[in-house]
GROMACS .gro file of C-alpha atoms in nm:
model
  317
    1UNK     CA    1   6.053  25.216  13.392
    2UNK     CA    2   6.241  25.473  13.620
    3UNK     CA    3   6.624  25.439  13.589
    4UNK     CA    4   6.660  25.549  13.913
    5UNK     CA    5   6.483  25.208  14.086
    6UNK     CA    6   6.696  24.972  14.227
    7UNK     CA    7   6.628  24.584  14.257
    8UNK     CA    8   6.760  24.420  14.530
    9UNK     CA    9   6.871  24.098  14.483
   10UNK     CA   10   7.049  23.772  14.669
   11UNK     CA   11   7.388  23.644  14.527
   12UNK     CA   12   7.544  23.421  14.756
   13UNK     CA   13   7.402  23.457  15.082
   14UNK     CA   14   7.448  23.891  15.028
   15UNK     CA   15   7.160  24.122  14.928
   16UNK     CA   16   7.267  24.293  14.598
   17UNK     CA   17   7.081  24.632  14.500
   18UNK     CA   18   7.084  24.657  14.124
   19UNK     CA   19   6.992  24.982  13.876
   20UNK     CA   20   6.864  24.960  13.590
   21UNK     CA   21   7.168  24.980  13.419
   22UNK     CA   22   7.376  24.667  13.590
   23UNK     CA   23   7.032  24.475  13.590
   24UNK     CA   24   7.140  24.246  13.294
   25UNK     CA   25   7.494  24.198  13.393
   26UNK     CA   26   7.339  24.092  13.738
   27UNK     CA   27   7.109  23.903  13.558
   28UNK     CA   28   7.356  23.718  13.352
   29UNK     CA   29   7.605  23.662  13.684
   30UNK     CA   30   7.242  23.480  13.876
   31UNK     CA   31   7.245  23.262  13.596
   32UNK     CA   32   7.577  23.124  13.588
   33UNK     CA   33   7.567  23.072  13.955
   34UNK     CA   34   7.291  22.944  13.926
   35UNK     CA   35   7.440  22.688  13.714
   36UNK     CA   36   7.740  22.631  13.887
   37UNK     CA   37   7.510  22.529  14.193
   38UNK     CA   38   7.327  22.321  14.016
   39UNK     CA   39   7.617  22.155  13.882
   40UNK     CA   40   7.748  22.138  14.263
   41UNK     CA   41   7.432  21.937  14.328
   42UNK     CA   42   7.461  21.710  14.035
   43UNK     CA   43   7.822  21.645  14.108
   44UNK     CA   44   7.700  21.573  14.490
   45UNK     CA   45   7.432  21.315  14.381
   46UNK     CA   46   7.625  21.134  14.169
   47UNK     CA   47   7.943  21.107  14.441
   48UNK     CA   48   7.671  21.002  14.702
   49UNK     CA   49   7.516  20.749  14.412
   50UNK     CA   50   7.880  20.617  14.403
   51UNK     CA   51   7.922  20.586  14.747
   52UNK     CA   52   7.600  20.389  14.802
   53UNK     CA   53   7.703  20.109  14.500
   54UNK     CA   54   8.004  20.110  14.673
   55UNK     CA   55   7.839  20.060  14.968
   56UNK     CA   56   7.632  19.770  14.816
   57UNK     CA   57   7.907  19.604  14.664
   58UNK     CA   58   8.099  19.590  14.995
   59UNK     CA   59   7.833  19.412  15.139
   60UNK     CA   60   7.740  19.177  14.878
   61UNK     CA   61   8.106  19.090  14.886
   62UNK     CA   62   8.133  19.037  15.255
   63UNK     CA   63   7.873  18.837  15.238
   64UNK     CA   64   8.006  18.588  14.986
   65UNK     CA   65   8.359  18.588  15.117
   66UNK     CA   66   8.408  18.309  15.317
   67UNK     CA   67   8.403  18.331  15.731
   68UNK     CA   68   8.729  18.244  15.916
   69UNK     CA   69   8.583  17.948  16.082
   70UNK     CA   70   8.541  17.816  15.699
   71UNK     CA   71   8.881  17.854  15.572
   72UNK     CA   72   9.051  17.735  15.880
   73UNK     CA   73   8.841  17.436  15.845
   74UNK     CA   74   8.904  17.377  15.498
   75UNK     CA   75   9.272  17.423  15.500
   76UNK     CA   76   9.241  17.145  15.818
   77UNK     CA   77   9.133  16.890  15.596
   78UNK     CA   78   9.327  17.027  15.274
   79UNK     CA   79   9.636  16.887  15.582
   80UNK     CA   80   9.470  16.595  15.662
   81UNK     CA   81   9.403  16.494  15.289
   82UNK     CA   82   9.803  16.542  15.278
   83UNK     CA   83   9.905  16.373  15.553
   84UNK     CA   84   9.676  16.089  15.505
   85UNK     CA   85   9.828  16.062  15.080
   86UNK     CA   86  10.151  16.105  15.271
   87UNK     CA   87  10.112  15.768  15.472
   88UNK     CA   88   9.926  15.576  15.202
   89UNK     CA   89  10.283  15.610  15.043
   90UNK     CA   90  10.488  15.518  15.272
   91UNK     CA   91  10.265  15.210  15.363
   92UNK     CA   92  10.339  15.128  14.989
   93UNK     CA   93  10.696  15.169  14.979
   94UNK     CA   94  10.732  14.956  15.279
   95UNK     CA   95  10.488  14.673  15.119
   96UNK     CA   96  10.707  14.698  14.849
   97UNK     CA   97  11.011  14.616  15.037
   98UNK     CA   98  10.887  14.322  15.227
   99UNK     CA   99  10.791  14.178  14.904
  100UNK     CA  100  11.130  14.192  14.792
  101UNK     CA  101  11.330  14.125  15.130
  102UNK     CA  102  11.099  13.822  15.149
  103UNK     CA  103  11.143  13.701  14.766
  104UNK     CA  104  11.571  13.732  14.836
  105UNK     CA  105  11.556  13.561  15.140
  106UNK     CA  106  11.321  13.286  14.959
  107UNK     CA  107  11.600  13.242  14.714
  108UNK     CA  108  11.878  13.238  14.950
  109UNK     CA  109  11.726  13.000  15.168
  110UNK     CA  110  11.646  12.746  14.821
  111UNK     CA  111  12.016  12.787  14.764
  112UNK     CA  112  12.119  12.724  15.099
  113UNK     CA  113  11.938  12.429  15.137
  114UNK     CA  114  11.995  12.280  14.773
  115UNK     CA  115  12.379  12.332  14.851
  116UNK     CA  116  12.416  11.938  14.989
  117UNK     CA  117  12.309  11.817  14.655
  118UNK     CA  118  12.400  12.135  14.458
  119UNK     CA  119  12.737  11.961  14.313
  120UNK     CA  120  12.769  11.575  14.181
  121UNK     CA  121  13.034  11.393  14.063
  122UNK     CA  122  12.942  11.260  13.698
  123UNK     CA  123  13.120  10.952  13.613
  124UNK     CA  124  13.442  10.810  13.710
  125UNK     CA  125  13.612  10.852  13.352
  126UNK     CA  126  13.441  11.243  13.362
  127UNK     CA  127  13.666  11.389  13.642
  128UNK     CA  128  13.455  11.678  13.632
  129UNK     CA  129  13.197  11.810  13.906
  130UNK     CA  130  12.887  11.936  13.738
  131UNK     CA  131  12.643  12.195  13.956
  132UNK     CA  132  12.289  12.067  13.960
  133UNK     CA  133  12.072  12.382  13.960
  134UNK     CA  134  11.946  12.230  13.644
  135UNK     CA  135  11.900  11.893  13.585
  136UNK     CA  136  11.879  11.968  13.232
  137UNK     CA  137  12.199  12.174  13.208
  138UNK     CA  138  12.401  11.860  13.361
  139UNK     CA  139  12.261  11.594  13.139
  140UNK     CA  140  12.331  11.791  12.818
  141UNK     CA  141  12.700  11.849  13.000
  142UNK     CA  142  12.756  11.492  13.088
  143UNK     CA  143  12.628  11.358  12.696
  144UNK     CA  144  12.890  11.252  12.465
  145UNK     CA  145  12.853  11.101  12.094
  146UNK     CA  146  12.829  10.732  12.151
  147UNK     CA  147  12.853  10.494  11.918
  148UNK     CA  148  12.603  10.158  11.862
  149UNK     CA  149  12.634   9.901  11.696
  150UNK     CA  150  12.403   9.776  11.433
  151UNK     CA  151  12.131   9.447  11.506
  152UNK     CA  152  12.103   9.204  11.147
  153UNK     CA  153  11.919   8.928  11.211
  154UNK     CA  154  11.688   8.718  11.038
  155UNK     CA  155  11.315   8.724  11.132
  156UNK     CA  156  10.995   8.516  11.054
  157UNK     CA  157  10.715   8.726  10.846
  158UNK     CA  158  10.391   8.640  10.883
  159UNK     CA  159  10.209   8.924  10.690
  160UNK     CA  160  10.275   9.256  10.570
  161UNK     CA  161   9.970   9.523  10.591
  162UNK     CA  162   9.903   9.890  10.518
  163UNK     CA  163   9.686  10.015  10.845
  164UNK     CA  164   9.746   9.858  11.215
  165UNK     CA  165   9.357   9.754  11.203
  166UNK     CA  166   9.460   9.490  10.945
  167UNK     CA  167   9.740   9.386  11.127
  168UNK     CA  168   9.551   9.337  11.409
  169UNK     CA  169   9.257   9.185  11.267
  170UNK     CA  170   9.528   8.933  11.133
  171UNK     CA  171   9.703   8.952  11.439
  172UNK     CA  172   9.375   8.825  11.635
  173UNK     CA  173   9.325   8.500  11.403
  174UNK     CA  174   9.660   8.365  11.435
  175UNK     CA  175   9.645   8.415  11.786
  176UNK     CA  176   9.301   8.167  11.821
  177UNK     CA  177   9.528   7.901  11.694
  178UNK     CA  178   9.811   7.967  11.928
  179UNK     CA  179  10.055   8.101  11.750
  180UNK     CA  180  10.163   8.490  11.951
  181UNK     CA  181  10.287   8.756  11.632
  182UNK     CA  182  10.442   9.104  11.699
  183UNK     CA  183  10.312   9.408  11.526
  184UNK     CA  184  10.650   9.614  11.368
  185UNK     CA  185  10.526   9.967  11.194
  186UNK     CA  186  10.786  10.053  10.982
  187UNK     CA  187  10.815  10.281  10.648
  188UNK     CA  188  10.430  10.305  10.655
  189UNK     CA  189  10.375   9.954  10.653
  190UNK     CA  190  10.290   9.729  10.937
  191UNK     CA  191  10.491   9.362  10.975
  192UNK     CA  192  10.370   9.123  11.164
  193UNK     CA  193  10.659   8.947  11.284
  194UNK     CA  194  10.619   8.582  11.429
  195UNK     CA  195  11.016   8.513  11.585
  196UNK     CA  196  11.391   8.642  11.591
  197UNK     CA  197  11.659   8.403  11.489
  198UNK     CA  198  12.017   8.413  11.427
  199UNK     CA  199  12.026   8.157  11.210
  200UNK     CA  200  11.848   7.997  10.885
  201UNK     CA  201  11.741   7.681  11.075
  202UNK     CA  202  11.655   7.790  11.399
  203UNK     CA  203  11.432   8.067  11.140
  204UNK     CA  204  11.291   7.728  10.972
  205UNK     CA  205  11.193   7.591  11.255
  206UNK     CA  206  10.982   7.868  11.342
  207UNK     CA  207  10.789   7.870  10.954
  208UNK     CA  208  10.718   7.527  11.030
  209UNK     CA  209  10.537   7.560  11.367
  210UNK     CA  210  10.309   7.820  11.172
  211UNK     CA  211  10.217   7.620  10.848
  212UNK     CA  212  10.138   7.332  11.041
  213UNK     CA  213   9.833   7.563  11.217
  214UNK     CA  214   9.782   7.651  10.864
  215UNK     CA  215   9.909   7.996  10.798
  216UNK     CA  216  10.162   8.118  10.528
  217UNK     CA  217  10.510   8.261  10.669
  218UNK     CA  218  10.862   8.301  10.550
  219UNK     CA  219  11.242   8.406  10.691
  220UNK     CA  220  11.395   8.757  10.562
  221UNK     CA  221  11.673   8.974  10.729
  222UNK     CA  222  11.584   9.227  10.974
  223UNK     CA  223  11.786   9.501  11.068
  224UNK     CA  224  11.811   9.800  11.281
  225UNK     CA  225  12.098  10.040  11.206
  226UNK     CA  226  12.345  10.154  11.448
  227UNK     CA  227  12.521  10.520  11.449
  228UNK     CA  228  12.617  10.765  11.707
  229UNK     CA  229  12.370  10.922  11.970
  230UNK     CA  230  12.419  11.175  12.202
  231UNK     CA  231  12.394  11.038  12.560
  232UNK     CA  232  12.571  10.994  12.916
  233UNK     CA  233  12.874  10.705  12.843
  234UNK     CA  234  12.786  10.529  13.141
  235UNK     CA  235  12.427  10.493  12.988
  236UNK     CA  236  12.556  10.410  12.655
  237UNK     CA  237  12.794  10.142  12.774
  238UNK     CA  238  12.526   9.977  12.969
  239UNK     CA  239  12.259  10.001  12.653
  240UNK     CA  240  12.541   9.835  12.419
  241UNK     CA  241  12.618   9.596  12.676
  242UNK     CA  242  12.242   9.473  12.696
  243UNK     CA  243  12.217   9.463  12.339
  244UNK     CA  244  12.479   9.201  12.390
  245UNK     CA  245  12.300   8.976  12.673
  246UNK     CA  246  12.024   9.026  12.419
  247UNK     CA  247  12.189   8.851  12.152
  248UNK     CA  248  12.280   8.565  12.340
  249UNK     CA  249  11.932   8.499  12.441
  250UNK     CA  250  11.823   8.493  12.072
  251UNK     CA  251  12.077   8.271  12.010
  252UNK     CA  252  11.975   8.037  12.389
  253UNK     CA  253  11.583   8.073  12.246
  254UNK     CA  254  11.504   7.742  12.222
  255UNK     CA  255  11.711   7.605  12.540
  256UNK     CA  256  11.797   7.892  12.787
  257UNK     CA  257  12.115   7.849  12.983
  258UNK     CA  258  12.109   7.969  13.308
  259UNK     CA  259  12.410   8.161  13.310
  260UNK     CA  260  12.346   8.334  13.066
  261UNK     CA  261  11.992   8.474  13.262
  262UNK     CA  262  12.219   8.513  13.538
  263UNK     CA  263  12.438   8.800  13.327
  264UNK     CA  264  12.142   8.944  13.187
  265UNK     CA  265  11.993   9.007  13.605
  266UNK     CA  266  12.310   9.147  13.704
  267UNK     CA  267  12.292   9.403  13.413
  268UNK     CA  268  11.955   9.517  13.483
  269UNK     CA  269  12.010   9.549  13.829
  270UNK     CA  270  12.323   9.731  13.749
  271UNK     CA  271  12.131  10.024  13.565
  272UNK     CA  272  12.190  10.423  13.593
  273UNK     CA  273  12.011  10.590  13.816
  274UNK     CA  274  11.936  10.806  13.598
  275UNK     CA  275  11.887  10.727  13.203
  276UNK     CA  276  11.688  10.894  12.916
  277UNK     CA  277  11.333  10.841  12.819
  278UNK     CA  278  11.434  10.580  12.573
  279UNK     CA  279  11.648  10.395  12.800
  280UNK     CA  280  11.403  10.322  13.021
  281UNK     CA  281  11.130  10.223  12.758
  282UNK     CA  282  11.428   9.951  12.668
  283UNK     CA  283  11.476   9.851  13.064
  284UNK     CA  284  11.088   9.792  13.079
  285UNK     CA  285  11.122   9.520  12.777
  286UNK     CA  286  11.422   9.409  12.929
  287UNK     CA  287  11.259   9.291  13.286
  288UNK     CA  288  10.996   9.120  13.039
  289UNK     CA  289  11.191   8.947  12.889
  290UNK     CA  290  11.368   8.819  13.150
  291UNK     CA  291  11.048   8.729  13.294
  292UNK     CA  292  10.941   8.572  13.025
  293UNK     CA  293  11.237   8.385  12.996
  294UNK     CA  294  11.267   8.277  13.330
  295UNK     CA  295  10.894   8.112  13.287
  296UNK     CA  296  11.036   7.913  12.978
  297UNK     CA  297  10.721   8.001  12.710
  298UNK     CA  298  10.905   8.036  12.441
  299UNK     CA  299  10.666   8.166  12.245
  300UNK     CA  300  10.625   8.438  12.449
  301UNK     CA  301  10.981   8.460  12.449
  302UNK     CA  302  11.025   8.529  12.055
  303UNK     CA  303  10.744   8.804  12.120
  304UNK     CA  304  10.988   8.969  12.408
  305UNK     CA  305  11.277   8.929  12.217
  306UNK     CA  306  11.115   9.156  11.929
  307UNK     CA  307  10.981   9.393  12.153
  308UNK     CA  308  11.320   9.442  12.288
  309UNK     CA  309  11.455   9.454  11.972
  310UNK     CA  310  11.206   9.728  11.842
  311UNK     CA  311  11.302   9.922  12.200
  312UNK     CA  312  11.628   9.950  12.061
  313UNK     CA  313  11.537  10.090  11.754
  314UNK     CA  314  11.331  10.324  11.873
  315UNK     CA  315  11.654  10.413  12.086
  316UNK     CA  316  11.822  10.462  11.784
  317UNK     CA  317  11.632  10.730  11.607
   0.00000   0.00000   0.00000
């Protein structure tokens, strides 16, 4: 080739003219701009790539951020959720308070109204007033140990048996002929008793009625043991004075005197108003007895005078 050609060439938007002898250099300067613009182009595609998942992502999240209308309306009933847990409260708190303005005033009012009889006066001998919110609390207050006297007697004994249905059974024939027995458990045994005496021949008297109907029966002491109890005096002193009316009827059996009956109605009618459980077991036989003796049977009479006496035993323990 002729040195003294020229190429012409484009760098950059200029028209080069090249000899022979710069061709390579020229050559080699093409091909690094050449590179460098493709490298422009690359860098362009990938900053307009960018853009565009940019571009996507903006939108995607636009579309799942919620709208304005939506959170207003959620944080409306985020308040209304408040204020309604807000007034569910105080609803309870003032429930609460009724319930317990309205249990005090239900007290005060009991009180109040219980104040008339709140405070007795317990005994003359006492000197003490007693409040009654507990009717429990005053009779343990008012009880003092008492002491009672023993009962020894003698007794007619018609049989001795070890279960009630033999007593009974026993109890039932001597009955058919007339003659009325009292059933006495004690110490595991039952005694059927047939009369109370306080002494050997008014006793004998007694065993005689009952062999002549053909039965077997004998006198032996009876006797229920006194000792100190814990009760009200004004109950004891009326229990120990009974016991005494009682004894004068056992010893009136056969011919009651009528003052003596007399006595014994005054001191029932003369009776606490209020007396233990036992107590008023032993007013029960009392008013039967009475009864009884009032009607004259003096059969029935022995039976009331045992039943009495048993009362007071079971007094006793």
């Amino acid at each position: 080739m002729d040195d003294s050609k020229k190429i012409s060439i484009r760098i950059n938007g200029e028209d080069t003219e090249l000899g022979q002898e710069g061709k390579d250099e020229k050559q080699q300067a093409f091909q690094v701009a050449s590179e460098e613009q493709a490298s422009a182009v690359e860098d362009w595609i990938k900053e307009k790539e960018k853009a565009e998942e940019e571009n996507k992502y903006y939108k995607t999240s636009k579309r799942n951020r919620p709208s304005f209308s939506k959170v207003k309306s959620a944080l409306r009933r985020q308040r209304k959720e408040v204020r309604l847990t807000a007034g569910m409260k105080r609803m309870f708190l003032a429930s609460i308070s009724a319930v317990l303005v309205g249990v005090f005033l239900g007290l005060l009012m009991i009180r109040i109204f219980a104040g008339g009889d709140g405070q007795q006066m317990v005994g003359e001998d006492q000197g003490v007033v007693i409040p009654a919110d507990s009717e429990d609390q005053a009779s343990e207050a008012i009880k003092q140990a008492y002491s009672f006297p023993a009962v020894n007697l003698l007794v007619v004994q018609a049989g001795v048996f070890s279960t009630k249905d033999k007593a009974e059974n026993w109890q039932q024939d001597m009955d058919e002929q007339g003659i009325e027995t009292y059933i006495w458990p004690r110490d595991e045994q039952y005694y059927l008793l047939a009369g109370v005496a306080s002494s050997e021949n008014q006793a004998s008297n007694i065993v005689d009625e009952i062999q002549n109907q053909g039965f077997d029966a004998f006198v032996k002491e009876w006797s229920v043991q006194g000792g100190e109890k814990q009760v009200e005096k004004k109950e004891g002193d009326w229990v120990a004075a009974g016991m005494d009316h009682w004894s004068m009827l056992v010893e009136e059996a056969n011919e009651m005197d009528e003052s003596v009956m007399g006595e014994m109605t005054t001191w029932i009618e003369s009776r606490p108003s209020e007396v233990t459980e036992s107590t008023s077991f032993l007013i029960a036989n009392m008013e039967k007895l009475l009864n009884a003796a009032q009607a004259g049977g003096q059969e029935e009479i022995q039976q009331h005078l045992l039943h009495v006496w048993h009362s007071y035993e079971q007094f006793m323990q």
